[in-house]
Coordinates of C-alpha atoms in Angstrom, one line a residue:
M2 CA 104.3 116.0 113.9
D3 CA 101.7 118.1 112.1
S4 CA 102.5 121.6 111.2
L5 CA 100.5 124.6 112.4
L6 CA 99.0 125.1 109.0
F7 CA 97.6 121.6 109.0
L8 CA 96.4 122.0 112.6
C9 CA 94.5 125.2 111.5
A10 CA 93.2 123.4 108.4
R11 CA 91.5 120.6 110.8
R12 CA 89.7 123.2 112.8
V13 CA 88.4 124.9 109.4
V14 CA 87.0 121.5 108.0
A15 CA 85.5 120.5 111.4
Q16 CA 82.4 123.0 110.5
R17 CA 80.2 123.6 107.5
P18 CA 79.7 125.5 105.3
L19 CA 83.2 126.6 104.7
P20 CA 84.3 130.1 104.4
A21 CA 85.4 131.7 101.2
L22 CA 89.0 130.4 100.8
P23 CA 92.0 131.3 98.8
A24 CA 93.1 128.8 96.2
D25 CA 96.3 128.0 97.9
L26 CA 94.7 126.6 101.0
Y27 CA 92.6 123.9 99.0
H28 CA 95.4 121.2 99.0
V29 CA 95.9 121.4 102.8
L30 CA 92.2 121.7 103.6
F31 CA 91.5 118.5 101.5
Q32 CA 94.5 116.6 103.3
A33 CA 92.5 117.6 106.6
A34 CA 89.1 116.5 105.5
F35 CA 90.4 113.3 104.0
L36 CA 92.5 112.4 107.2
D37 CA 89.5 113.4 109.5
G38 CA 86.9 111.4 107.5
R39 CA 84.7 114.4 106.4
P40 CA 83.0 113.2 103.3
Q41 CA 80.5 116.3 102.9
V42 CA 83.4 118.8 103.3
L43 CA 85.4 116.8 100.5
R44 CA 82.2 117.2 98.2
D45 CA 82.2 121.1 98.9
L46 CA 86.1 121.4 98.2
V47 CA 85.9 119.3 94.8
A48 CA 82.8 121.4 93.8
A49 CA 84.8 124.3 94.1
W50 CA 88.3 122.9 93.2
P51 CA 90.2 125.8 91.7
F52 CA 92.8 123.7 89.6
P53 CA 92.6 121.6 86.7
V54 CA 94.3 118.4 88.3
L55 CA 93.3 116.8 91.9
N56 CA 95.9 114.0 92.3
L57 CA 94.7 111.9 95.4
Q58 CA 98.0 110.2 96.1
R59 CA 100.1 113.5 96.1
L60 CA 97.6 115.0 98.5
V61 CA 97.0 112.1 101.0
G62 CA 98.5 108.9 99.8
H63 CA 101.8 109.1 101.6
R64 CA 100.5 110.1 105.0
E65 CA 100.8 107.2 107.3
L66 CA 98.0 108.5 109.7
L67 CA 95.8 107.2 106.8
R68 CA 96.5 103.5 107.6
D69 CA 94.3 104.0 110.7
H70 CA 91.4 106.1 109.3
P71 CA 88.6 105.2 107.0
S72 CA 89.0 106.3 103.4
Q73 CA 86.2 104.6 101.3
D74 CA 83.5 107.1 102.1
C75 CA 85.9 110.0 101.4
V76 CA 86.7 108.7 97.9
E77 CA 83.2 108.0 97.0
A78 CA 82.3 111.4 98.2
V79 CA 85.1 112.8 95.7
I80 CA 83.3 110.7 92.7
Q81 CA 79.9 111.8 93.7
A82 CA 81.1 115.4 93.6
L83 CA 82.5 114.8 90.2
V84 CA 79.0 113.2 89.0
A85 CA 77.3 116.4 90.4
Q86 CA 79.6 118.7 88.6
L87 CA 79.2 117.0 85.2
R88 CA 75.5 117.2 85.7
R89 CA 75.7 121.0 86.3
E90 CA 77.9 121.4 83.5
L91 CA 75.4 119.6 81.1
E92 CA 72.3 121.5 82.2
E93 CA 73.7 125.0 82.5
P94 CA 76.6 125.1 79.9
G95 CA 78.4 128.6 80.1
D96 CA 76.2 129.8 83.0
S97 CA 78.0 132.3 85.2
V98 CA 77.8 130.7 88.7
N99 CA 78.2 133.1 91.5
S100 CA 78.4 130.6 94.1
V101 CA 82.0 129.4 94.9
N102 CA 80.6 125.9 95.7
Y103 CA 79.7 125.3 91.9
S104 CA 82.7 126.7 90.1
S105 CA 85.1 123.8 90.0
S106 CA 87.8 124.0 87.4
L107 CA 88.6 120.2 87.8
R108 CA 89.4 118.4 84.6
V109 CA 91.4 115.4 85.7
L110 CA 91.2 113.1 88.8
D111 CA 94.1 111.0 89.4
M112 CA 93.3 108.1 91.8
T113 CA 96.3 105.7 90.9
G114 CA 98.6 104.6 93.8
L115 CA 96.3 105.8 96.7
S116 CA 94.5 102.4 96.9
D117 CA 97.8 100.5 97.2
S118 CA 99.1 103.0 100.1
V119 CA 95.9 102.7 102.3
A120 CA 94.2 99.2 101.3
G121 CA 94.0 96.5 103.9
R122 CA 95.0 98.5 106.8
T123 CA 91.6 98.6 108.4
T124 CA 88.3 97.2 107.8
T125 CA 87.1 100.5 106.6
G126 CA 90.0 101.2 104.3
L127 CA 90.0 101.8 100.7
S128 CA 90.4 98.7 98.4
V129 CA 91.0 98.9 94.6
W130 CA 87.9 96.7 94.3
C131 CA 85.5 99.4 96.1
S132 CA 87.2 102.2 94.2
T133 CA 86.5 100.5 90.8
K134 CA 83.0 99.6 91.6
A135 CA 82.4 103.3 92.7
L136 CA 83.8 104.6 89.6
A137 CA 81.9 102.3 87.4
K138 CA 78.6 103.2 88.9
A139 CA 79.4 107.0 88.6
C140 CA 80.0 106.4 84.8
V141 CA 76.9 104.5 84.4
E142 CA 75.1 107.3 86.2
V143 CA 76.5 110.1 84.3
S144 CA 75.8 108.4 81.0
K145 CA 72.2 107.8 82.0
H146 CA 71.7 111.4 83.2
Q147 CA 73.0 112.5 79.7
R148 CA 70.6 110.4 77.7
E149 CA 67.8 111.7 79.7
F150 CA 68.9 115.1 79.3
Q151 CA 68.9 114.7 75.6
R152 CA 65.7 113.3 75.6
R153 CA 64.2 116.2 77.5
R154 CA 66.1 118.5 75.3
S155 CA 64.6 117.0 72.3
K156 CA 61.1 117.1 73.3
R157 CA 61.5 120.7 74.3
R158 CA 62.8 121.8 70.9
K159 CA 60.0 120.4 68.7
G160 CA 58.4 122.9 66.6
P161 CA 54.6 123.4 65.9
S162 CA 54.9 120.5 63.2
K163 CA 56.1 118.2 66.1
A164 CA 59.2 117.9 63.8
P165 CA 62.5 118.1 66.0
V166 CA 64.3 121.4 65.6
T167 CA 68.1 121.0 64.9
T168 CA 70.2 122.3 67.6
A169 CA 73.7 121.6 69.0
T170 CA 73.6 119.5 72.1
P171 CA 75.6 121.3 74.8
Q172 CA 78.9 119.3 75.6
S173 CA 80.6 119.3 78.8
P174 CA 84.5 119.2 78.6
G175 CA 84.2 116.1 80.9
V176 CA 86.5 114.8 83.5
D177 CA 89.2 112.2 83.1
V178 CA 89.7 109.7 86.0
H179 CA 93.2 108.0 86.0
A180 CA 92.6 104.9 88.1
H181 CA 93.8 101.3 88.9
L182 CA 90.8 98.8 88.0
F183 CA 90.4 95.8 89.7
V184 CA 87.5 93.4 88.5
D185 CA 86.1 90.1 89.6
R186 CA 82.8 88.1 89.0
R187 CA 80.9 90.5 91.4
S188 CA 81.9 93.7 89.6
Y189 CA 82.3 92.5 86.1
R190 CA 78.9 93.7 84.7
I191 CA 79.0 97.1 86.0
L192 CA 82.5 97.7 84.9
R193 CA 81.6 96.5 81.5
D194 CA 78.7 98.7 81.3
A195 CA 80.9 101.6 82.4
L196 CA 83.6 101.1 79.9
Q197 CA 81.3 100.6 77.2
T198 CA 79.6 104.1 78.0
G199 CA 83.0 105.6 77.6
A200 CA 82.7 106.8 74.2
T201 CA 79.5 108.9 75.1
S202 CA 80.1 109.8 78.7
S203 CA 81.7 113.1 80.1
L204 CA 83.3 110.8 82.8
H205 CA 86.2 109.3 81.1
L206 CA 88.0 106.1 82.8
K207 CA 91.6 106.0 82.2
C208 CA 93.0 102.8 83.3
R209 CA 96.7 102.8 84.6
E210 CA 96.7 99.1 85.9
F211 CA 94.2 96.4 85.1
K212 CA 93.4 93.3 87.5
A213 CA 91.1 90.6 86.8
V214 CA 90.5 87.7 89.0
D215 CA 88.2 84.7 88.5
I216 CA 86.6 85.7 85.3
S217 CA 86.7 83.9 81.9
A218 CA 88.9 84.7 79.0
S219 CA 86.4 86.1 76.7
E220 CA 85.4 88.6 79.6
I221 CA 88.7 89.6 80.0
V222 CA 88.8 90.3 76.3
T223 CA 85.6 92.4 76.6
L224 CA 87.0 94.5 79.0
L225 CA 90.4 95.0 77.4
E226 CA 88.8 96.1 74.1
S227 CA 86.9 98.9 75.9
L228 CA 89.9 100.4 77.6
D229 CA 91.5 103.5 76.5
P230 CA 94.8 102.2 75.0
S231 CA 96.8 105.2 75.8
C232 CA 97.8 104.9 79.4
L233 CA 97.6 101.2 80.5
R234 CA 100.9 100.2 82.0
R235 CA 100.3 96.9 83.6
V236 CA 97.8 93.8 83.3
E237 CA 97.5 91.3 86.1
L238 CA 95.5 88.2 85.7
C239 CA 95.2 85.6 88.4
F240 CA 93.0 82.9 89.7
N241 CA 91.2 82.8 86.3
N242 CA 91.8 79.2 85.1
L243 CA 93.0 80.4 81.8
G244 CA 95.3 77.4 80.9
L245 CA 97.4 78.0 77.8
T246 CA 94.3 78.0 75.4
G247 CA 92.9 81.2 77.4
L248 CA 96.1 82.9 77.5
S249 CA 96.6 82.7 73.7
V250 CA 93.2 84.0 73.4
I251 CA 93.9 87.1 75.5
L252 CA 97.5 88.0 74.3
P253 CA 96.6 89.3 71.1
H254 CA 94.4 91.9 72.4
L255 CA 97.3 93.4 74.4
S256 CA 99.1 94.7 71.4
R257 CA 96.8 97.7 71.3
F258 CA 98.4 99.1 74.4
P259 CA 101.6 100.9 73.6
E260 CA 102.6 101.7 77.1
L261 CA 102.1 98.3 78.5
R262 CA 105.1 97.4 80.5
S263 CA 104.1 94.7 82.9
L264 CA 102.0 91.7 82.6
K265 CA 101.3 89.3 85.4
V266 CA 99.8 85.9 84.8
R267 CA 99.5 84.1 88.1
Y268 CA 97.6 81.0 89.3
S269 CA 96.1 80.7 85.9
N270 CA 96.6 76.9 85.3
V271 CA 99.2 77.7 82.4
D272 CA 100.8 74.1 82.1
V273 CA 103.3 73.6 79.3
R274 CA 105.3 70.5 80.7
H275 CA 103.6 67.8 78.4
L276 CA 103.7 69.2 74.9
M277 CA 101.3 68.0 72.2
P278 CA 101.2 69.2 68.6
K279 CA 98.4 71.6 69.5
S280 CA 100.1 72.9 72.8
A281 CA 103.2 73.5 71.0
M282 CA 101.4 75.4 68.4
R283 CA 100.0 77.5 71.4
I284 CA 103.2 78.0 73.0
R285 CA 104.5 79.6 69.6
S286 CA 101.5 81.9 69.6
V287 CA 101.9 83.1 73.2
A288 CA 105.6 83.7 72.2
R289 CA 104.8 85.6 69.1
H290 CA 102.3 87.9 70.9
L291 CA 104.5 88.4 73.8
G292 CA 107.1 89.6 71.3
M293 CA 104.4 92.2 69.9
L294 CA 104.5 94.1 73.2
P295 CA 107.5 96.5 72.6
S296 CA 107.4 98.2 76.0
L297 CA 107.0 95.0 78.1
R298 CA 109.8 95.0 80.8
E299 CA 108.1 92.9 83.6
L300 CA 106.9 89.4 83.3
N301 CA 105.1 87.4 86.2
L302 CA 104.1 83.8 85.5
G303 CA 103.9 82.6 89.0
S304 CA 102.8 79.1 89.5
S305 CA 102.8 78.2 85.7
Q306 CA 104.3 74.7 85.0
L307 CA 107.1 75.5 82.6
S308 CA 109.8 72.9 83.0
G309 CA 111.9 73.1 80.2
N310 CA 110.0 75.5 78.2
L311 CA 111.1 79.0 79.2
R312 CA 113.2 79.5 76.2
Q313 CA 110.1 78.8 74.0
I314 CA 108.0 81.4 75.9
L315 CA 110.6 84.3 75.7
C316 CA 112.3 83.8 72.6
E317 CA 110.3 86.3 70.6
L318 CA 110.7 89.3 73.2
Q319 CA 112.3 92.1 71.3
A320 CA 113.7 94.1 74.4
P321 CA 115.4 92.7 77.6
L322 CA 113.1 92.2 80.8
E323 CA 113.9 94.1 84.0
S324 CA 111.6 92.1 86.1
L325 CA 111.0 88.5 85.9
E326 CA 109.0 86.5 88.4
L327 CA 108.8 82.7 88.0
A328 CA 107.8 81.5 91.6
F329 CA 106.8 77.7 92.0
C330 CA 107.2 77.4 87.9
S331 CA 108.9 73.9 88.2
L332 CA 111.9 75.2 86.4
V333 CA 114.7 72.8 85.4
P334 CA 118.6 73.4 85.2
A335 CA 118.0 74.2 81.3
D336 CA 115.7 76.9 82.1
L337 CA 118.2 78.8 84.2
A338 CA 121.1 78.0 81.9
F339 CA 119.1 79.7 79.1
L340 CA 118.2 82.7 81.2
S341 CA 121.8 83.2 82.4
K342 CA 122.9 83.2 78.6
S343 CA 119.8 85.3 77.3
F344 CA 119.9 89.1 76.9
H345 CA 117.7 89.4 80.0
A346 CA 120.2 88.5 82.6
P347 CA 122.2 91.9 82.3
A348 CA 119.1 93.9 82.6
L349 CA 117.4 92.0 85.3
K350 CA 116.4 94.5 88.4
K351 CA 114.0 92.0 90.0
L352 CA 114.2 88.2 89.9
D353 CA 111.7 85.8 92.0
L354 CA 112.7 82.2 91.8
S355 CA 110.8 81.3 94.9
G356 CA 109.4 77.6 95.5
H357 CA 112.1 75.8 93.5
D358 CA 114.2 72.8 95.1
F359 CA 117.7 74.2 94.6
S360 CA 119.1 70.9 96.1
Q361 CA 118.2 69.1 92.7
G362 CA 120.6 70.5 90.3
L363 CA 119.6 74.1 90.3
L364 CA 122.3 75.6 92.6
E365 CA 124.9 76.1 90.1
P366 CA 122.7 77.4 87.3
L367 CA 121.3 79.7 89.8
R368 CA 125.1 80.8 90.8
L369 CA 125.9 81.5 87.2
L370 CA 122.6 83.5 86.6
L371 CA 123.2 85.7 89.6
E372 CA 127.0 86.4 88.2
K373 CA 125.1 87.6 85.1
T374 CA 122.5 89.9 87.0
S375 CA 125.2 91.1 89.6
S376 CA 125.6 94.7 88.3
S377 CA 121.8 95.3 87.9
L378 CA 119.9 93.2 90.4
L379 CA 117.8 95.1 92.9
H380 CA 115.4 92.6 94.3
L381 CA 116.1 88.8 94.9
D382 CA 113.5 86.5 96.1
L383 CA 114.7 82.9 96.9
M384 CA 111.8 82.0 99.6
E385 CA 111.0 78.2 100.1
C386 CA 113.8 76.8 98.0
Y387 CA 114.9 74.0 100.4
M388 CA 118.2 75.9 101.0
A389 CA 120.6 74.6 103.5
D390 CA 123.6 76.1 105.2
S391 CA 125.9 74.5 102.5
D392 CA 123.8 75.9 99.6
L393 CA 123.8 79.6 100.9
A394 CA 127.8 79.0 101.3
V395 CA 127.8 78.4 97.6
L396 CA 125.7 81.4 96.9
L397 CA 127.3 83.9 99.3
P398 CA 130.4 85.1 97.4
T399 CA 128.1 85.6 94.2
L400 CA 125.5 87.6 96.4
L401 CA 128.0 90.0 97.8
R402 CA 128.9 90.8 94.2
C403 CA 125.4 92.0 93.7
S404 CA 126.5 95.6 94.9
R405 CA 123.1 97.2 94.3
L406 CA 120.9 94.8 95.8
R407 CA 118.1 96.3 98.0
F408 CA 116.0 93.5 98.9
L409 CA 116.8 89.6 99.7
G410 CA 114.1 87.0 100.3
L411 CA 115.1 83.8 102.0
Y412 CA 111.9 83.2 104.2
G413 CA 111.1 79.3 104.3
N414 CA 114.6 77.8 104.0
S415 CA 116.3 75.6 106.3
L416 CA 119.2 77.6 107.7
S417 CA 120.9 77.7 111.1
M418 CA 121.4 80.7 113.2
A419 CA 125.2 80.6 112.5
A420 CA 124.4 80.7 108.8
I421 CA 122.1 83.7 109.2
K422 CA 124.5 85.5 111.2
D423 CA 127.3 84.7 108.7
L424 CA 125.0 86.2 106.1
L425 CA 124.3 89.2 108.1
Q426 CA 127.9 90.2 108.7
K427 CA 129.1 89.9 105.1
T428 CA 125.9 91.6 103.5
L429 CA 126.6 94.6 105.8
E430 CA 129.0 95.8 103.0
L431 CA 126.0 96.1 100.5
P432 CA 125.4 99.7 100.6
D433 CA 121.8 99.8 99.3
L434 CA 120.6 96.8 101.2
H435 CA 117.7 97.8 103.2
L436 CA 115.3 94.6 103.7
V437 CA 116.1 91.0 104.3
V438 CA 113.4 88.3 105.0
Y439 CA 115.1 85.3 106.7
P440 CA 113.9 82.2 107.8
V441 CA 113.2 81.3 111.4
P442 CA 116.6 79.7 112.3
E443 CA 116.5 75.9 112.5
D444 CA 117.9 76.4 116.2
C445 CA 114.6 78.1 117.2
Y446 CA 112.6 74.9 116.7
K447 CA 111.7 72.5 119.6
P448 CA 109.8 69.2 119.6
D449 CA 106.5 69.2 120.5
Q450 CA 104.2 66.3 121.0
Q451 CA 100.9 66.2 119.1
E452 CA 98.1 63.6 119.0
S453 CA 99.3 62.2 115.8
G454 CA 102.8 62.2 117.0
W455 CA 105.9 64.6 117.5
D456 CA 106.1 67.7 115.5
F457 CA 108.5 70.6 115.7
V458 CA 107.2 74.2 117.0
V459 CA 108.9 77.5 117.1
D460 CA 110.5 78.3 120.5
K461 CA 109.3 81.9 121.0
E462 CA 112.0 82.7 123.6
L463 CA 114.7 81.5 121.4
L464 CA 113.3 83.5 118.4
A465 CA 113.0 86.6 120.5
A466 CA 116.6 86.2 121.7
T467 CA 117.7 85.7 118.0
T468 CA 115.9 89.0 116.9
V469 CA 117.6 90.8 119.7
E470 CA 120.8 89.6 118.7
I471 CA 120.4 90.3 115.1
S472 CA 119.4 93.8 115.9
Q473 CA 122.4 94.6 118.2
I474 CA 124.6 93.4 115.4
L475 CA 123.0 95.9 113.1
E476 CA 123.2 98.7 115.5
N477 CA 126.9 97.9 116.4
S478 CA 127.8 98.1 112.7
G479 CA 125.9 101.3 112.3
R480 CA 123.6 99.9 109.7
T481 CA 120.3 100.5 111.4
D482 CA 118.9 101.4 108.2
I483 CA 118.5 97.8 107.3
V484 CA 115.5 96.0 108.4
W485 CA 115.7 92.2 109.1
T486 CA 112.7 90.5 109.6
Y487 CA 111.4 86.8 109.9
N488 CA 107.7 87.9 108.8
P489 CA 107.5 87.8 105.1
C490 CA 103.9 89.8 105.2
V491 CA 105.0 92.7 107.4
H492 CA 107.0 94.6 104.8
G493 CA 105.9 95.1 101.1
V494 CA 108.1 93.9 98.5
L495 CA 109.4 96.3 95.7
D496 CA 107.1 97.1 92.9
Y497 CA 108.8 97.1 89.5
F498 CA 107.6 100.6 88.8
S499 CA 109.3 101.8 92.2
L500 CA 112.6 100.2 91.3

């Protein structure tokens, strides 16, 4: 329920122009204007922002109501207000401005986190891609205005001899914008241009997390070389068809980022199953450059083909990983055996081994690995691993030793309702467990005749009854804090930085 203060703020932002306001009301007014989709009011508030920092996530990122309201226009209004502020500071340096609407103290805009909290909820919701493109356009616009201003100033300052008179060019202190940047083929050029103007523009992009999709290795390198090295903590590369060659080209450029803690390389056609002399050399290069990332704690190589070569990839790391995602990586028993004996195992908080057939000799190595991770593991994902009731029975005693476990993913395995109920009853003793994604029980399928023959479909009535039974068990046990769901898309998984 909204507070009286917030309700009053909504009334105030419903009209323009805003009255003169005390500084301590700006935060709640910003919340109200953002929630109600009032971009013009947001421009006015940013123009007069009385504080050096504006953190969007702290102001509006945690409000559940944002999921049902447009936000792209509002964020673009904030960015355009910054552009207007920097133009004024360039053209009127040091001027005393009487109007409250033109006296912003803003020096840092933090947009990190906001996109993840509201993206994808509605067709008008903010996306990281849209905010990246808006920021890039703003940087190019500010840089262009600075060049035009300097040309005009140079012409005005020429003396009678037409020789330019040397004068100091006014410098705006500028604004730092901390953001997550998402680039694909459609936005590559504008982001490249924006980053390459960074040295001269008074709008400084500070990238916290960088994601590139469907662009070449050379284009990725061009962008990485233009990023500020001081604050990048994650690089995510997916669907880029890099192969081992492209990955070995990119990795040397990551060592300039001392705060890089997370590297995700997913669906990038990295295949090291069939080693030739040249590919073996590239694996050694990949391992060596991974070892040159001293802060690296999360590695995701999802859908890479690593069979038997996990040791070679991880052997040069200087510190243990805390998050390792190897979904659909064609691992063999030797890979899990290496991992269970490595210094990574006791440090792992997040482990994703989805997409492996544990009926093919992987079950015992997995059990041994879980024993080694039991004191640290918070997140375990074993979706689509061909697990039957008997496999779960083997793992269950070890799972129960993972006393800090918060998330367990078993979606896509062939488990009966009896096995799922047994898992439910026994994991009630895990105090921190709050989300379990279980498979639709085998008992809930019924035969269905199709044109091509017989198939099995979910019996919705049986599934509904199963859901009610699970909810009743949780309620009777007093563990209504745990969410059990068969839908893997409803609840977001734990991000490494939230562990």
